Amino acid sequence: MRETTEVRQAVRLRPVRPAGWWYDALLLVALVGLTVALAADQLFGLDRAVADWAEAHRPTAAYWVARVLNLLGQGTPLTLIAAGLGVLVAVRVRSVRPVLPPVVAFVLTTFTIGPLKVWTARPAPSASIKEPFLPPEQTLPLFQEHLPLRFAQSYPSGHVANAIVWYGMIALLLGALLRTYGRELPPRLVLAVRALPPLIVLCTTTYLGWHWLTDSVAGLLLGLLLDRLLRRVPWDDVPLPGRLPGSRRTALFTSAT
């Protein structure tokens, strides 16, 4: 009896733009540098100036418009939307693969954004006008471990980082869903889904005084870094146990932007 050997192709990371790891390193260096600068009591003047300007230019109508738009960055609803899309695609193609992206994104964001917030322990600008009613100058520094946890989770902005990751996931899964119908998601729509909500969230969360400007910038840097890591994963080719339904290679995410 002649043995047959299944030859598996090597799993390769998907390309991202800009190509290469230099951009990831640049994002990481910028995030570390920003954190070090804040730990050394730098950039507080910029944060204070932006927060004071926003407070002085926040009429009631603008406040409510910004508050409604800021809902675009709510992590839990975005996670559920992405998970729902993954399940829907999984049912259509009878494969577990479409569920992998939101699961991995959830694990990655849970073990990066939250721990960084706890470690840096920075209050929000609003901490001086509501609980814990800190003196304005005390709301700026990092590493205020003496404060209760709920009052010191401003850095980096989870709204901004989550928006980048989860709208990237939603664009990816929407493309996969349309692909099951033999259609493609227009590249311009992909760009709009991925870019506009995070930018809106960055602006509104800073304008509302819920985060310092540097919190939002740190969330942007971290979100872009996590997004690039997730975009590199070859979801169609990730080896899965043969017992799982639809464990063979698919072509759901190959053409995703």
PDB file of C-alpha atoms in Angstrom:
ATOM      1  CA  MET A   1       0.000   0.000   0.000  1.00  0.00           C
ATOM      2  CA  ARG A   2       1.454   3.354  -1.025  1.00  0.00           C
ATOM      3  CA  GLU A   3       1.346   6.164   1.551  1.00  0.00           C
ATOM      4  CA  THR A   4       0.073   9.532   0.425  1.00  0.00           C
ATOM      5  CA  THR A   5       1.511  12.580   2.073  1.00  0.00           C
ATOM      6  CA  GLU A   6      -0.436  15.818   2.170  1.00  0.00           C
ATOM      7  CA  VAL A   7       1.799  18.745   1.317  1.00  0.00           C
ATOM      8  CA  ARG A   8       0.845  21.895   3.156  1.00  0.00           C
ATOM      9  CA  GLN A   9       1.828  25.270   1.855  1.00  0.00           C
ATOM     10  CA  ALA A  10       3.690  27.474   4.280  1.00  0.00           C
ATOM     11  CA  VAL A  11       1.439  29.999   5.960  1.00  0.00           C
ATOM     12  CA  ARG A  12       2.530  33.487   4.993  1.00  0.00           C
ATOM     13  CA  LEU A  13       1.605  36.746   6.619  1.00  0.00           C
ATOM     14  CA  ARG A  14      -0.622  38.995   4.569  1.00  0.00           C
ATOM     15  CA  PRO A  15       0.882  42.217   3.211  1.00  0.00           C
ATOM     16  CA  VAL A  16      -0.005  45.558   4.788  1.00  0.00           C
ATOM     17  CA  ARG A  17       0.544  49.127   3.698  1.00  0.00           C
ATOM     18  CA  PRO A  18       3.005  50.679   4.344  1.00  0.00           C
ATOM     19  CA  ALA A  19       4.851  47.397   3.857  1.00  0.00           C
ATOM     20  CA  GLY A  20       7.385  46.029   6.308  1.00  0.00           C
ATOM     21  CA  TRP A  21       7.760  46.118  10.071  1.00  0.00           C
ATOM     22  CA  TRP A  22       9.460  49.509  10.180  1.00  0.00           C
ATOM     23  CA  TYR A  23       6.101  51.283  10.413  1.00  0.00           C
ATOM     24  CA  ASP A  24       5.012  49.062  13.308  1.00  0.00           C
ATOM     25  CA  ALA A  25       8.287  49.856  15.072  1.00  0.00           C
ATOM     26  CA  LEU A  26       7.714  53.563  14.434  1.00  0.00           C
ATOM     27  CA  LEU A  27       4.227  53.386  15.989  1.00  0.00           C
ATOM     28  CA  LEU A  28       5.590  51.535  19.019  1.00  0.00           C
ATOM     29  CA  VAL A  29       8.481  53.962  19.475  1.00  0.00           C
ATOM     30  CA  ALA A  30       6.089  56.917  19.197  1.00  0.00           C
ATOM     31  CA  LEU A  31       3.763  55.391  21.814  1.00  0.00           C
ATOM     32  CA  VAL A  32       6.635  54.656  24.200  1.00  0.00           C
ATOM     33  CA  GLY A  33       8.113  58.106  23.613  1.00  0.00           C
ATOM     34  CA  LEU A  34       4.785  59.811  24.294  1.00  0.00           C
ATOM     35  CA  THR A  35       4.349  57.808  27.499  1.00  0.00           C
ATOM     36  CA  VAL A  36       7.876  58.632  28.674  1.00  0.00           C
ATOM     37  CA  ALA A  37       7.322  62.328  27.948  1.00  0.00           C
ATOM     38  CA  LEU A  38       4.109  62.369  29.981  1.00  0.00           C
ATOM     39  CA  ALA A  39       5.760  60.445  32.812  1.00  0.00           C
ATOM     40  CA  ALA A  40       8.377  63.218  32.857  1.00  0.00           C
ATOM     41  CA  ASP A  41       5.606  65.842  33.191  1.00  0.00           C
ATOM     42  CA  GLN A  42       5.988  67.008  29.591  1.00  0.00           C
ATOM     43  CA  LEU A  43       3.189  68.065  27.191  1.00  0.00           C
ATOM     44  CA  PHE A  44       0.891  68.986  30.078  1.00  0.00           C
ATOM     45  CA  GLY A  45       0.648  72.539  28.764  1.00  0.00           C
ATOM     46  CA  LEU A  46      -0.638  71.280  25.410  1.00  0.00           C
ATOM     47  CA  ASP A  47      -3.175  68.978  27.055  1.00  0.00           C
ATOM     48  CA  ARG A  48      -4.387  71.738  29.353  1.00  0.00           C
ATOM     49  CA  ALA A  49      -4.676  74.274  26.530  1.00  0.00           C
ATOM     50  CA  VAL A  50      -6.726  71.917  24.334  1.00  0.00           C
ATOM     51  CA  ALA A  51      -8.993  70.925  27.230  1.00  0.00           C
ATOM     52  CA  ASP A  52      -9.555  74.560  28.252  1.00  0.00           C
ATOM     53  CA  TRP A  53     -10.321  75.593  24.658  1.00  0.00           C
ATOM     54  CA  ALA A  54     -12.816  72.735  24.276  1.00  0.00           C
ATOM     55  CA  GLU A  55     -14.546  73.665  27.539  1.00  0.00           C
ATOM     56  CA  ALA A  56     -14.830  77.305  26.453  1.00  0.00           C
ATOM     57  CA  HIS A  57     -16.270  76.362  23.040  1.00  0.00           C
ATOM     58  CA  ARG A  58     -18.813  73.708  23.982  1.00  0.00           C
ATOM     59  CA  PRO A  59     -22.357  75.058  23.593  1.00  0.00           C
ATOM     60  CA  THR A  60     -25.218  72.721  24.418  1.00  0.00           C
ATOM     61  CA  ALA A  61     -26.009  71.822  20.807  1.00  0.00           C
ATOM     62  CA  ALA A  62     -22.379  71.028  19.991  1.00  0.00           C
ATOM     63  CA  TYR A  63     -22.067  68.999  23.193  1.00  0.00           C
ATOM     64  CA  TRP A  64     -24.977  66.721  22.277  1.00  0.00           C
ATOM     65  CA  VAL A  65     -23.875  66.323  18.669  1.00  0.00           C
ATOM     66  CA  ALA A  66     -20.408  65.310  19.869  1.00  0.00           C
ATOM     67  CA  ARG A  67     -21.861  62.985  22.487  1.00  0.00           C
ATOM     68  CA  VAL A  68     -24.028  61.177  19.931  1.00  0.00           C
ATOM     69  CA  LEU A  69     -21.150  60.870  17.452  1.00  0.00           C
ATOM     70  CA  ASN A  70     -18.904  59.567  20.222  1.00  0.00           C
ATOM     71  CA  LEU A  71     -21.150  56.504  20.475  1.00  0.00           C
ATOM     72  CA  LEU A  72     -19.349  55.304  17.338  1.00  0.00           C
ATOM     73  CA  GLY A  73     -16.478  54.309  19.631  1.00  0.00           C
ATOM     74  CA  GLN A  74     -18.373  52.155  22.130  1.00  0.00           C
ATOM     75  CA  GLY A  75     -16.309  48.980  22.373  1.00  0.00           C
ATOM     76  CA  THR A  76     -19.015  46.535  23.497  1.00  0.00           C
ATOM     77  CA  PRO A  77     -21.516  47.247  20.671  1.00  0.00           C
ATOM     78  CA  LEU A  78     -18.697  47.174  18.103  1.00  0.00           C
ATOM     79  CA  THR A  79     -17.495  43.835  19.453  1.00  0.00           C
ATOM     80  CA  LEU A  80     -21.011  42.394  19.241  1.00  0.00           C
ATOM     81  CA  ILE A  81     -21.486  43.695  15.695  1.00  0.00           C
ATOM     82  CA  ALA A  82     -18.201  42.149  14.560  1.00  0.00           C
ATOM     83  CA  ALA A  83     -18.994  38.885  16.338  1.00  0.00           C
ATOM     84  CA  GLY A  84     -22.459  38.813  14.754  1.00  0.00           C
ATOM     85  CA  LEU A  85     -20.986  39.341  11.294  1.00  0.00           C
ATOM     86  CA  GLY A  86     -18.481  36.562  11.950  1.00  0.00           C
ATOM     87  CA  VAL A  87     -21.223  34.145  12.989  1.00  0.00           C
ATOM     88  CA  LEU A  88     -23.367  35.120   9.989  1.00  0.00           C
ATOM     89  CA  VAL A  89     -20.535  34.448   7.548  1.00  0.00           C
ATOM     90  CA  ALA A  90     -19.665  31.226   9.376  1.00  0.00           C
ATOM     91  CA  VAL A  91     -23.218  29.967   8.965  1.00  0.00           C
ATOM     92  CA  ARG A  92     -23.272  30.850   5.283  1.00  0.00           C
ATOM     93  CA  VAL A  93     -20.026  29.031   4.471  1.00  0.00           C
ATOM     94  CA  ARG A  94     -20.334  26.335   7.181  1.00  0.00           C
ATOM     95  CA  SER A  95     -16.894  27.102   8.531  1.00  0.00           C
ATOM     96  CA  VAL A  96     -15.504  28.276  11.857  1.00  0.00           C
ATOM     97  CA  ARG A  97     -12.926  30.500  10.161  1.00  0.00           C
ATOM     98  CA  PRO A  98     -15.048  33.694  10.000  1.00  0.00           C
ATOM     99  CA  VAL A  99     -15.389  33.599  13.807  1.00  0.00           C
ATOM    100  CA  LEU A 100     -11.600  33.692  14.300  1.00  0.00           C
ATOM    101  CA  PRO A 101     -10.969  37.403  13.461  1.00  0.00           C
ATOM    102  CA  PRO A 102     -13.346  38.900  16.069  1.00  0.00           C
ATOM    103  CA  VAL A 103     -12.243  36.375  18.705  1.00  0.00           C
ATOM    104  CA  VAL A 104      -8.554  37.164  18.183  1.00  0.00           C
ATOM    105  CA  ALA A 105      -9.293  40.909  18.076  1.00  0.00           C
ATOM    106  CA  PHE A 106     -11.185  40.654  21.363  1.00  0.00           C
ATOM    107  CA  VAL A 107      -8.320  38.811  23.054  1.00  0.00           C
ATOM    108  CA  LEU A 108      -5.719  41.230  21.671  1.00  0.00           C
ATOM    109  CA  THR A 109      -7.570  44.378  22.744  1.00  0.00           C
ATOM    110  CA  THR A 110      -8.461  42.934  26.153  1.00  0.00           C
ATOM    111  CA  PHE A 111      -4.846  42.169  27.002  1.00  0.00           C
ATOM    112  CA  THR A 112      -3.392  45.450  25.719  1.00  0.00           C
ATOM    113  CA  ILE A 113      -5.731  48.430  26.098  1.00  0.00           C
ATOM    114  CA  GLY A 114      -7.119  47.605  29.546  1.00  0.00           C
ATOM    115  CA  PRO A 115      -3.808  46.701  31.212  1.00  0.00           C
ATOM    116  CA  LEU A 116      -2.162  49.850  29.807  1.00  0.00           C
ATOM    117  CA  LYS A 117      -4.939  51.972  31.286  1.00  0.00           C
ATOM    118  CA  VAL A 118      -4.532  50.353  34.688  1.00  0.00           C
ATOM    119  CA  TRP A 119      -0.735  50.621  34.582  1.00  0.00           C
ATOM    120  CA  THR A 120      -0.565  54.281  33.544  1.00  0.00           C
ATOM    121  CA  ALA A 121      -3.319  55.310  36.001  1.00  0.00           C
ATOM    122  CA  ARG A 122      -4.155  58.747  34.601  1.00  0.00           C
ATOM    123  CA  PRO A 123      -7.354  60.678  35.409  1.00  0.00           C
ATOM    124  CA  ALA A 124      -9.507  62.276  32.734  1.00  0.00           C
ATOM    125  CA  PRO A 125      -9.821  66.081  32.367  1.00  0.00           C
ATOM    126  CA  SER A 126     -13.322  65.882  33.847  1.00  0.00           C
ATOM    127  CA  ALA A 127     -11.902  64.497  37.122  1.00  0.00           C
ATOM    128  CA  SER A 128     -11.571  68.081  38.371  1.00  0.00           C
ATOM    129  CA  ILE A 129     -15.272  68.962  37.956  1.00  0.00           C
ATOM    130  CA  LYS A 130     -16.813  65.671  39.102  1.00  0.00           C
ATOM    131  CA  GLU A 131     -15.704  62.772  41.230  1.00  0.00           C
ATOM    132  CA  PRO A 132     -13.060  62.554  42.592  1.00  0.00           C
ATOM    133  CA  PHE A 133     -12.910  66.406  42.285  1.00  0.00           C
ATOM    134  CA  LEU A 134      -9.149  66.606  41.949  1.00  0.00           C
ATOM    135  CA  PRO A 135      -7.286  69.911  41.725  1.00  0.00           C
ATOM    136  CA  PRO A 136      -6.847  70.698  37.999  1.00  0.00           C
ATOM    137  CA  GLU A 137      -3.076  70.231  38.131  1.00  0.00           C
ATOM    138  CA  GLN A 138      -3.500  66.751  39.654  1.00  0.00           C
ATOM    139  CA  THR A 139      -5.570  65.488  36.742  1.00  0.00           C
ATOM    140  CA  LEU A 140      -2.618  65.589  34.343  1.00  0.00           C
ATOM    141  CA  PRO A 141       0.101  63.200  35.627  1.00  0.00           C
ATOM    142  CA  LEU A 142       0.347  59.485  34.962  1.00  0.00           C
ATOM    143  CA  PHE A 143       0.903  56.693  37.514  1.00  0.00           C
ATOM    144  CA  GLN A 144      -1.518  57.945  40.171  1.00  0.00           C
ATOM    145  CA  GLU A 145      -1.921  54.536  41.811  1.00  0.00           C
ATOM    146  CA  HIS A 146      -3.428  56.049  44.952  1.00  0.00           C
ATOM    147  CA  LEU A 147      -6.637  56.897  43.077  1.00  0.00           C
ATOM    148  CA  PRO A 148      -9.494  54.370  42.825  1.00  0.00           C
ATOM    149  CA  LEU A 149      -9.237  52.447  39.578  1.00  0.00           C
ATOM    150  CA  ARG A 150     -12.428  53.883  38.090  1.00  0.00           C
ATOM    151  CA  PHE A 151     -11.001  57.420  38.302  1.00  0.00           C
ATOM    152  CA  ALA A 152      -7.639  56.690  36.646  1.00  0.00           C
ATOM    153  CA  GLN A 153      -8.129  54.924  33.309  1.00  0.00           C
ATOM    154  CA  SER A 154      -7.745  57.722  30.789  1.00  0.00           C
ATOM    155  CA  TYR A 155      -4.485  56.801  29.037  1.00  0.00           C
ATOM    156  CA  PRO A 156      -4.559  55.607  26.307  1.00  0.00           C
ATOM    157  CA  SER A 157      -8.029  56.329  24.964  1.00  0.00           C
ATOM    158  CA  GLY A 158      -9.842  53.008  24.682  1.00  0.00           C
ATOM    159  CA  HIS A 159     -12.547  54.606  22.544  1.00  0.00           C
ATOM    160  CA  VAL A 160     -10.030  55.546  19.863  1.00  0.00           C
ATOM    161  CA  ALA A 161      -8.011  52.325  19.943  1.00  0.00           C
ATOM    162  CA  ASN A 162     -11.134  50.146  19.938  1.00  0.00           C
ATOM    163  CA  ALA A 163     -12.658  52.125  17.085  1.00  0.00           C
ATOM    164  CA  ILE A 164      -9.614  51.505  14.882  1.00  0.00           C
ATOM    165  CA  VAL A 165      -9.510  47.784  15.644  1.00  0.00           C
ATOM    166  CA  TRP A 166     -13.221  47.039  15.489  1.00  0.00           C
ATOM    167  CA  TYR A 167     -14.085  49.076  12.404  1.00  0.00           C
ATOM    168  CA  GLY A 168     -11.184  47.285  10.731  1.00  0.00           C
ATOM    169  CA  MET A 169     -12.781  43.989  11.767  1.00  0.00           C
ATOM    170  CA  ILE A 170     -16.205  45.113  10.549  1.00  0.00           C
ATOM    171  CA  ALA A 171     -14.776  46.097   7.155  1.00  0.00           C
ATOM    172  CA  LEU A 172     -12.982  42.749   6.914  1.00  0.00           C
ATOM    173  CA  LEU A 173     -16.089  40.725   7.770  1.00  0.00           C
ATOM    174  CA  LEU A 174     -18.405  42.804   5.583  1.00  0.00           C
ATOM    175  CA  GLY A 175     -16.065  42.070   2.684  1.00  0.00           C
ATOM    176  CA  ALA A 176     -16.182  38.355   3.519  1.00  0.00           C
ATOM    177  CA  LEU A 177     -19.983  38.424   3.728  1.00  0.00           C
ATOM    178  CA  LEU A 178     -20.345  40.107   0.338  1.00  0.00           C
ATOM    179  CA  ARG A 179     -17.848  37.630  -1.083  1.00  0.00           C
ATOM    180  CA  THR A 180     -20.234  34.796  -0.190  1.00  0.00           C
ATOM    181  CA  TYR A 181     -22.708  36.483  -2.552  1.00  0.00           C
ATOM    182  CA  GLY A 182     -20.093  36.839  -5.279  1.00  0.00           C
ATOM    183  CA  ARG A 183     -19.609  40.574  -4.734  1.00  0.00           C
ATOM    184  CA  GLU A 184     -16.799  42.805  -3.471  1.00  0.00           C
ATOM    185  CA  LEU A 185     -16.861  45.695  -1.028  1.00  0.00           C
ATOM    186  CA  PRO A 186     -15.769  48.878  -2.865  1.00  0.00           C
ATOM    187  CA  PRO A 187     -12.284  49.976  -1.729  1.00  0.00           C
ATOM    188  CA  ARG A 188     -13.481  53.523  -1.048  1.00  0.00           C
ATOM    189  CA  LEU A 189     -16.202  52.210   1.231  1.00  0.00           C
ATOM    190  CA  VAL A 190     -13.637  50.057   3.049  1.00  0.00           C
ATOM    191  CA  LEU A 191     -11.481  53.145   3.575  1.00  0.00           C
ATOM    192  CA  ALA A 192     -14.465  55.155   4.814  1.00  0.00           C
ATOM    193  CA  VAL A 193     -15.515  52.446   7.294  1.00  0.00           C
ATOM    194  CA  ARG A 194     -11.979  52.060   8.594  1.00  0.00           C
ATOM    195  CA  ALA A 195     -10.980  55.733   8.812  1.00  0.00           C
ATOM    196  CA  LEU A 196     -13.969  58.010   9.433  1.00  0.00           C
ATOM    197  CA  PRO A 197     -15.383  56.574  12.693  1.00  0.00           C
ATOM    198  CA  PRO A 198     -12.002  56.502  14.499  1.00  0.00           C
ATOM    199  CA  LEU A 199     -11.269  60.098  13.441  1.00  0.00           C
ATOM    200  CA  ILE A 200     -14.714  61.218  14.621  1.00  0.00           C
ATOM    201  CA  VAL A 201     -14.234  59.416  17.931  1.00  0.00           C
ATOM    202  CA  LEU A 202     -10.770  60.945  18.426  1.00  0.00           C
ATOM    203  CA  CYS A 203     -12.123  64.451  17.900  1.00  0.00           C
ATOM    204  CA  THR A 204     -15.300  64.044  19.972  1.00  0.00           C
ATOM    205  CA  THR A 205     -13.732  62.281  22.949  1.00  0.00           C
ATOM    206  CA  THR A 206     -11.154  65.092  23.216  1.00  0.00           C
ATOM    207  CA  TYR A 207     -13.721  67.836  22.626  1.00  0.00           C
ATOM    208  CA  LEU A 208     -16.031  66.467  25.320  1.00  0.00           C
ATOM    209  CA  GLY A 209     -13.232  66.501  27.890  1.00  0.00           C
ATOM    210  CA  TRP A 210     -13.413  62.745  28.400  1.00  0.00           C
ATOM    211  CA  HIS A 211      -9.772  62.340  27.395  1.00  0.00           C
ATOM    212  CA  TRP A 212      -6.705  64.525  27.142  1.00  0.00           C
ATOM    213  CA  LEU A 213      -5.393  65.135  23.642  1.00  0.00           C
ATOM    214  CA  THR A 214      -2.365  62.941  24.376  1.00  0.00           C
ATOM    215  CA  ASP A 215      -4.712  60.151  25.550  1.00  0.00           C
ATOM    216  CA  SER A 216      -6.393  60.218  22.153  1.00  0.00           C
ATOM    217  CA  VAL A 217      -3.077  60.324  20.292  1.00  0.00           C
ATOM    218  CA  ALA A 218      -1.844  57.340  22.326  1.00  0.00           C
ATOM    219  CA  GLY A 219      -5.072  55.486  21.501  1.00  0.00           C
ATOM    220  CA  LEU A 220      -4.512  56.275  17.825  1.00  0.00           C
ATOM    221  CA  LEU A 221      -0.945  54.922  17.901  1.00  0.00           C
ATOM    222  CA  LEU A 222      -1.925  51.778  19.806  1.00  0.00           C
ATOM    223  CA  GLY A 223      -4.984  51.148  17.641  1.00  0.00           C
ATOM    224  CA  LEU A 224      -2.999  51.443  14.411  1.00  0.00           C
ATOM    225  CA  LEU A 225      -0.371  49.062  15.779  1.00  0.00           C
ATOM    226  CA  LEU A 226      -2.950  46.441  16.805  1.00  0.00           C
ATOM    227  CA  ASP A 227      -4.801  46.862  13.518  1.00  0.00           C
ATOM    228  CA  ARG A 228      -1.641  46.187  11.519  1.00  0.00           C
ATOM    229  CA  LEU A 229      -0.961  43.032  13.520  1.00  0.00           C
ATOM    230  CA  LEU A 230      -4.484  41.762  12.859  1.00  0.00           C
ATOM    231  CA  ARG A 231      -4.362  42.645   9.169  1.00  0.00           C
ATOM    232  CA  ARG A 232      -1.240  40.517   8.772  1.00  0.00           C
ATOM    233  CA  VAL A 233      -2.983  37.334   9.916  1.00  0.00           C
ATOM    234  CA  PRO A 234      -3.727  35.008   6.937  1.00  0.00           C
ATOM    235  CA  TRP A 235      -7.211  34.092   8.151  1.00  0.00           C
ATOM    236  CA  ASP A 236      -7.849  31.857   5.125  1.00  0.00           C
ATOM    237  CA  ASP A 237      -4.759  29.755   5.832  1.00  0.00           C
ATOM    238  CA  VAL A 238      -4.474  29.565   9.627  1.00  0.00           C
ATOM    239  CA  PRO A 239      -4.039  25.849  10.482  1.00  0.00           C
ATOM    240  CA  LEU A 240      -7.057  24.469  12.342  1.00  0.00           C
ATOM    241  CA  PRO A 241      -7.797  21.020  13.818  1.00  0.00           C
ATOM    242  CA  GLY A 242      -9.298  18.788  11.142  1.00  0.00           C
ATOM    243  CA  ARG A 243     -12.240  17.941  13.392  1.00  0.00           C
ATOM    244  CA  LEU A 244     -13.542  21.516  13.274  1.00  0.00           C
ATOM    245  CA  PRO A 245     -16.200  22.258  10.629  1.00  0.00           C
ATOM    246  CA  GLY A 246     -14.774  24.098   7.662  1.00  0.00           C
ATOM    247  CA  SER A 247     -11.183  23.772   8.857  1.00  0.00           C
ATOM    248  CA  ARG A 248      -9.853  23.662   5.289  1.00  0.00           C
ATOM    249  CA  ARG A 249      -8.503  26.713   3.553  1.00  0.00           C
ATOM    250  CA  THR A 250     -11.034  29.287   2.323  1.00  0.00           C
ATOM    251  CA  ALA A 251     -10.893  32.323   0.064  1.00  0.00           C
ATOM    252  CA  LEU A 252     -13.062  34.584   2.173  1.00  0.00           C
ATOM    253  CA  PHE A 253     -10.451  37.136   3.203  1.00  0.00           C
ATOM    254  CA  THR A 254      -7.955  36.899   0.346  1.00  0.00           C
ATOM    255  CA  SER A 255      -9.163  39.996  -1.458  1.00  0.00           C
ATOM    256  CA  ALA A 256      -9.988  41.992   1.661  1.00  0.00           C
ATOM    257  CA  THR A 257      -8.400  45.431   1.707  1.00  0.00           C
TER     258      THR A 257
END
